[in-house]
XYZ file of C-alpha atoms in Angstrom:
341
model
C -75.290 -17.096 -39.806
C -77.501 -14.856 -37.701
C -80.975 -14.191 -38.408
C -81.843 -10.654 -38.866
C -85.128 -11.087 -36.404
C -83.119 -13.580 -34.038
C -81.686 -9.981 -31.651
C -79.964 -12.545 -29.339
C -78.871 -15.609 -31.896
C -80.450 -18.467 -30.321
C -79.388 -20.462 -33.177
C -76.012 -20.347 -31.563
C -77.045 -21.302 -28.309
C -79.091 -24.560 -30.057
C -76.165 -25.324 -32.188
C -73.473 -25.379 -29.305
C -76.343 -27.065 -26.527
C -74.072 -30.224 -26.898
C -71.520 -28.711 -24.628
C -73.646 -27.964 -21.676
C -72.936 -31.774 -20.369
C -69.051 -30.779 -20.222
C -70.161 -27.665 -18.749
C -72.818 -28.962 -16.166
C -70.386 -31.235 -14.660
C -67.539 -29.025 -14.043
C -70.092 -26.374 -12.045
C -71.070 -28.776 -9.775
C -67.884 -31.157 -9.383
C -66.977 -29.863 -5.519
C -70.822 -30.075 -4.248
C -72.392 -32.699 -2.674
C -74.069 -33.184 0.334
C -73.916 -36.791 1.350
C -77.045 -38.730 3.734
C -79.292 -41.468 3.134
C -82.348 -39.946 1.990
C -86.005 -40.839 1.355
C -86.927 -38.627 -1.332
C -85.108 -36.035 -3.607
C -87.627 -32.868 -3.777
C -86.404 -29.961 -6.829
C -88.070 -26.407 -6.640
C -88.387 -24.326 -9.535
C -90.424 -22.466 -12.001
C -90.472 -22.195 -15.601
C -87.100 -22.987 -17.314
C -85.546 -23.497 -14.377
C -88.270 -26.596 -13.594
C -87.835 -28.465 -16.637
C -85.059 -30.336 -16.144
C -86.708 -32.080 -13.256
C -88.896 -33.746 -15.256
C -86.214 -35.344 -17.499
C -83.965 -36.064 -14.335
C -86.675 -38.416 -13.066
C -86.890 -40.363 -16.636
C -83.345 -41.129 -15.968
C -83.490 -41.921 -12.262
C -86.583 -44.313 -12.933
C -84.684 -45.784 -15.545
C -81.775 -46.401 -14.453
C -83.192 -47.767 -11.000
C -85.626 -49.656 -13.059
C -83.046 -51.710 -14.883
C -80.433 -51.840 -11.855
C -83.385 -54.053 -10.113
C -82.308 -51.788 -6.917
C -85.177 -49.933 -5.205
C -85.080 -46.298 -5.912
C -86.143 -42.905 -4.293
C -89.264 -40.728 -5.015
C -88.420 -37.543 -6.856
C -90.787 -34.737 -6.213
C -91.622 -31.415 -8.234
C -92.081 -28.417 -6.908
C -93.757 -25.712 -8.531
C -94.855 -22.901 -5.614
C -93.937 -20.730 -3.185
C -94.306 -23.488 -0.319
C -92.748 -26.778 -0.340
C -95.058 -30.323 -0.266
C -95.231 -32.431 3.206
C -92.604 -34.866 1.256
C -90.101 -32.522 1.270
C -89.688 -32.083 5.138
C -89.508 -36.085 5.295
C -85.956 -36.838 4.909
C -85.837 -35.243 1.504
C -82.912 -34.231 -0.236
C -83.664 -30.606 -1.506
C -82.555 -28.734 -4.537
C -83.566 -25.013 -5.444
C -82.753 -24.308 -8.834
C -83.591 -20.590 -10.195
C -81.460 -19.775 -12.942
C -81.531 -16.065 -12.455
C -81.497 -16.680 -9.049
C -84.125 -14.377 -7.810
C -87.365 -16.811 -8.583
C -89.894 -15.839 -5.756
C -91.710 -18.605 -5.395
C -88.467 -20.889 -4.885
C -86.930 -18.425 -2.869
C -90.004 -19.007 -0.680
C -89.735 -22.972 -0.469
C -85.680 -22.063 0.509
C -86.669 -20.247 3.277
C -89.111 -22.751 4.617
C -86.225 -25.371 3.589
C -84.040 -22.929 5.826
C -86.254 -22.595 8.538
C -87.428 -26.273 9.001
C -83.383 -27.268 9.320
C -84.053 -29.176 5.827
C -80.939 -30.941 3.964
C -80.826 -28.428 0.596
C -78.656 -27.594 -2.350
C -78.531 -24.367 -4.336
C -78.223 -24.066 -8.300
C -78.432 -20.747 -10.254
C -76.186 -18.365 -12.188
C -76.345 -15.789 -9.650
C -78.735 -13.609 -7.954
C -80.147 -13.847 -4.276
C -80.519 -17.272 -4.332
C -76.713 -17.420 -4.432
C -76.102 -14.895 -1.661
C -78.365 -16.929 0.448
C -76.507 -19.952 -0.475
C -73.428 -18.577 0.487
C -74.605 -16.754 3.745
C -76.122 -19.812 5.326
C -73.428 -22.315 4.176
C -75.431 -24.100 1.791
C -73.977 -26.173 -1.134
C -74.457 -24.413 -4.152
C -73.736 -24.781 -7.974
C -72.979 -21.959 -10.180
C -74.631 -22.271 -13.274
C -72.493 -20.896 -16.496
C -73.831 -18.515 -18.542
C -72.522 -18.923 -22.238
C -73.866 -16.183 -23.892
C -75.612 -12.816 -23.194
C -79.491 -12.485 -22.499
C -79.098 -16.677 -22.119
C -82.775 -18.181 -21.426
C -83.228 -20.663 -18.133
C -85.579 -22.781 -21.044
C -82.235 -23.368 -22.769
C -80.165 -24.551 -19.724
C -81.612 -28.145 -19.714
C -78.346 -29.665 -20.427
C -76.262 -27.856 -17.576
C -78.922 -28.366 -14.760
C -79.042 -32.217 -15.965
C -75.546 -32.835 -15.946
C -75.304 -30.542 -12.334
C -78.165 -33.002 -11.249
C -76.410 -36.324 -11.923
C -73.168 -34.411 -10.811
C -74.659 -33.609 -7.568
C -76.606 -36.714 -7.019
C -73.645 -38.838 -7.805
C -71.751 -36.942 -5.330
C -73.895 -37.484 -2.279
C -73.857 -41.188 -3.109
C -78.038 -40.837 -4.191
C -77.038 -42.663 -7.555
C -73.592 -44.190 -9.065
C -71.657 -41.872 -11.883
C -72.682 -42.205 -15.534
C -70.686 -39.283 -16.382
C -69.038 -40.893 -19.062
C -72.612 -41.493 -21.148
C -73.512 -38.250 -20.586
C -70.772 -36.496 -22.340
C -71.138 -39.227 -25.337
C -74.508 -38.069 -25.481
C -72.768 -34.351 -25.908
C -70.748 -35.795 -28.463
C -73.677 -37.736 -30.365
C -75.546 -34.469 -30.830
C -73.180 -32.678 -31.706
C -72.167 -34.628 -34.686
C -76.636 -34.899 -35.552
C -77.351 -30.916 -35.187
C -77.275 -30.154 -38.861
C -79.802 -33.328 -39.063
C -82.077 -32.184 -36.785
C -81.896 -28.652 -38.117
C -83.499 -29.960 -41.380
C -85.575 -31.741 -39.685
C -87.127 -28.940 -37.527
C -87.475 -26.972 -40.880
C -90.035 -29.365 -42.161
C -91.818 -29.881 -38.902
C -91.899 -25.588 -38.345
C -93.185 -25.335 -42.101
C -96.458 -27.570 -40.895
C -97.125 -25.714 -37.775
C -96.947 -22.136 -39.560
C -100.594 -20.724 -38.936
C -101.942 -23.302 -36.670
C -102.185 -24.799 -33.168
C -99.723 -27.355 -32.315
C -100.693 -29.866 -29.903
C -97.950 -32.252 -28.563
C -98.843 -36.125 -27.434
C -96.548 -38.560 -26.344
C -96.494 -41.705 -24.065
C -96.715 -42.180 -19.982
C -92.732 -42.352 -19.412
C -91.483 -39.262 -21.940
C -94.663 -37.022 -21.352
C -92.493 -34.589 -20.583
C -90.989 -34.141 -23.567
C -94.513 -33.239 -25.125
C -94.810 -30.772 -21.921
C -91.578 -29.375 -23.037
C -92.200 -29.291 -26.581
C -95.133 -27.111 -25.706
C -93.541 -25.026 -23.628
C -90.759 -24.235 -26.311
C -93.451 -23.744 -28.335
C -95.237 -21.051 -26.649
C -92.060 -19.490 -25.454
C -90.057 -19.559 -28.661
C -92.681 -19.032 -31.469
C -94.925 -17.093 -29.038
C -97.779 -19.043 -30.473
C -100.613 -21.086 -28.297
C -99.612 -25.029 -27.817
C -101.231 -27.862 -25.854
C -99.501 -30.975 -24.509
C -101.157 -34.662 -23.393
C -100.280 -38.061 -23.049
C -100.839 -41.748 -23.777
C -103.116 -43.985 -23.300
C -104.659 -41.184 -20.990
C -105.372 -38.936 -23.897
C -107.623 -41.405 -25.214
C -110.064 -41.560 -22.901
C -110.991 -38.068 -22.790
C -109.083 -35.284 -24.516
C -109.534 -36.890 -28.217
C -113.073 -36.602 -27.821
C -112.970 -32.582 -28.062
C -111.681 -33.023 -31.570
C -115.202 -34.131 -32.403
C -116.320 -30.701 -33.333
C -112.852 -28.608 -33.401
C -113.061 -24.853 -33.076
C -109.481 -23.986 -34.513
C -106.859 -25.042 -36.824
C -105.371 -27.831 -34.998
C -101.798 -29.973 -35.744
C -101.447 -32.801 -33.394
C -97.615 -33.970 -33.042
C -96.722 -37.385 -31.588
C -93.315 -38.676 -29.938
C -93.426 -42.089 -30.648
C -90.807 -44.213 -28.624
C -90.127 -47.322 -30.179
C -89.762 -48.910 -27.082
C -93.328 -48.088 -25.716
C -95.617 -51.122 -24.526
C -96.580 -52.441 -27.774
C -100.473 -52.168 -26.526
C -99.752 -48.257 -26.674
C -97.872 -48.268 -29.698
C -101.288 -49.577 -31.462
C -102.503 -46.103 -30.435
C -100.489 -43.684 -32.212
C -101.546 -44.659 -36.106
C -105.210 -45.447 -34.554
C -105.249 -42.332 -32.857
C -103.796 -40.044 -35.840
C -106.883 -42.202 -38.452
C -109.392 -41.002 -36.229
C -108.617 -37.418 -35.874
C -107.762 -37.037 -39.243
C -111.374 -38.181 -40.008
C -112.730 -34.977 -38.006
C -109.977 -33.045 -40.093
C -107.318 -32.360 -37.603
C -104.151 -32.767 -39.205
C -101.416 -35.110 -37.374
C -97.796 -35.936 -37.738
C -95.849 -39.156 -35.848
C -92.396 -38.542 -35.368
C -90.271 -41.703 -33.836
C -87.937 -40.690 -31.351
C -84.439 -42.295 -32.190
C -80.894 -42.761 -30.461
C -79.056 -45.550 -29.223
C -79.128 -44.155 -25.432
C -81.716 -42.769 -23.223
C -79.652 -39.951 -22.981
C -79.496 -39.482 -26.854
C -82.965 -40.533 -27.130
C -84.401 -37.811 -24.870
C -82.350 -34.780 -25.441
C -82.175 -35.418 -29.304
C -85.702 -35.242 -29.299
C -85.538 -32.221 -26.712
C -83.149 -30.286 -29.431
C -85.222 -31.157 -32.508
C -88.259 -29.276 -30.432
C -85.762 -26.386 -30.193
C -84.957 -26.106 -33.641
C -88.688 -26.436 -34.581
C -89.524 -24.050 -32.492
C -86.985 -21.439 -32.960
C -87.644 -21.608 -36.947
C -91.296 -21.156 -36.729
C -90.515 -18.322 -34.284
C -88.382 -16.415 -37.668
C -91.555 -17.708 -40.102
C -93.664 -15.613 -37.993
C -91.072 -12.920 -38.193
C -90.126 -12.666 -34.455
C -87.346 -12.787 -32.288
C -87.378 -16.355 -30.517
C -85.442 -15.342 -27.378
C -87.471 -12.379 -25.355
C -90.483 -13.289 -23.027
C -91.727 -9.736 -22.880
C -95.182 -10.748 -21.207
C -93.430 -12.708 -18.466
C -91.023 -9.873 -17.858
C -94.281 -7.258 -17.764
C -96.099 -9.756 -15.016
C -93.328 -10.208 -13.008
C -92.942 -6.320 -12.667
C -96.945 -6.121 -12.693
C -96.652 -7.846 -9.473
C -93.937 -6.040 -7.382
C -95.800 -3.054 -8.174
C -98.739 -4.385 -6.468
């Protein structure tokens, strides 16, 4: 049933994200672009940047346990690519709408410097270029109207690995990645409830997200879902890191802080010491915390269950605070803000 304040239903796209594996893999089964390559460097902003973060949780895992020695994976976030990426680096541009400046930048440099590169969007200029200059390129679905790039995670993962197992980088898992579809789908109601209770303790306060080394993006993401779902303020950190400076500020705190922890049961069991330590000694400054153990049989499951119970959390504080989850109006006004300038 769709909300009355949720315009776009992003319940629907959150109840049916278990199909974007499917999906994901059959926009990018013809593309690859086979070499022996260094690196792998991914360009992107916003939604359209997540997914690189999870992608190299999987690639260090899985080269981790194969005992093989795996490439770097590089992030970039500007309108100029990093030295690595002109180093025998394989290349990917992903803009969901397509018309991202600042990776539309990086492909041009990509262009100019001769660089081995790979397009991914739904459409837009980034496509046209594609397509102009003969560059591999994967069309990105879009399954609904006014679809958000921060929802696409599953499509650009499963074009990733699609790609990547293409081009001979890494050796197909395909079939674990649409049993992970079929895992969450069967666990959505679940998590639903879930993300009920968690939304019900953030209403009227500042969520901050913590996690360990390894998933640390998944509290970055979290965040993010956070501030662009519920249109609230949210702050992300990590492991042991986060003990060494950040819990210090809670000393004297100037707000109405909830600190949320990902706890992965198979963390270094010197870490794992840190979460109930860590949530004792905040409480005692009166900063309210809540560990949540990540479970699933799988990476796969592990991470993007976890990834859709942050949806669902956020989404239903979004309707507690009476807005609509889907719009980014402020990012909309900058982006025309600064083609006016």
């Amino acid at each position: 049933m769709q909300e009355q304040n949720d315009v776009s239903n992003l319940r629907r796209v959150i109840e049916e994200e278990y199909k974007q594996f499917k999906e994901g893999i059959a926009a990018a089964k013809d593309v690859a672009l086979p070499g022996n390559y260094d690196s792998i460097t991914i360009s992107g902003m916003g939604g359209s940047a997540l997914p690189g973060n999870i992608l190299r949780i999987f690639l260090h895992r899985i080269w981790r346990l194969s005992g093989k020695e795996g490439i770097e994976v590089y992030q970039n976030r500007f309108y100029s690519l990093p030295p690595e990426a002109h180093k025998n680096s394989l290349n990917i541009f992903c803009s969901h709408s397509g018309n991202t400046e600042e990776t539309l930048a990086s492909l041009d440099e990509a262009i100019q410097n001769h660089l081995p590169s790979i397009g991914m969007s739904s459409g837009g200029k980034l496509e046209q270029i594609c397509k102009e200059r003969g560059i591999p390129f994967v069309k990105l679905p879009i399954p609904f109207e006014n679809f958000q790039p921060r929802m696409a995670t599953g499509h650009f993962i499963a074009a990733f690995h699609t790609v990547l197992a293409n081009s001979g980088v890494i050796e197909s898992d395909e079939e674990n990645l649409l049993r992970c579809g079929e895992s969450l789908e069967a666990i959505i109601p679940s998590l639903e409830k879930k993300g009920s209770e968690i939304a019900q303790r953030l209403h009227g306060k500042t969520p901050v997200i913590y996690s360990n080394t390894y998933l640390k993006s998944l509290a970055m993401i979290w965040k993010i879902k956070i501030n662009e779902n519920a249109k609230t303020p949210a702050f992300w950190n990590y492991f042991p890191e986060l003990n060494h400076n950040e819990m210090v500020g809670f000393s004297f705190p100037q707000g109405k802080f909830i600190v949320v922890m990902l706890r992965d049961s198979e963390d270094n069991p010197k870490n794992l010491k840190r979460y109930e330590i860590t949530a004792r000694l905040l409480e005692e400054k009166g900063v309210e915390t809540m560990i949540l153990d990540i479970s699933g049989e799988t990476m796969y499951n592990r991470i993007f269950s976890t990834l859709v119970l942050g949806d669902w959390a956020s989404y239903l504080l979004a309707l507690q605070y009476g807005i609509d989850p889907t719009p980014v109006d402020m990012v909309e006004k900058l982006k025309k803000m600064l083609t006016e300038e």
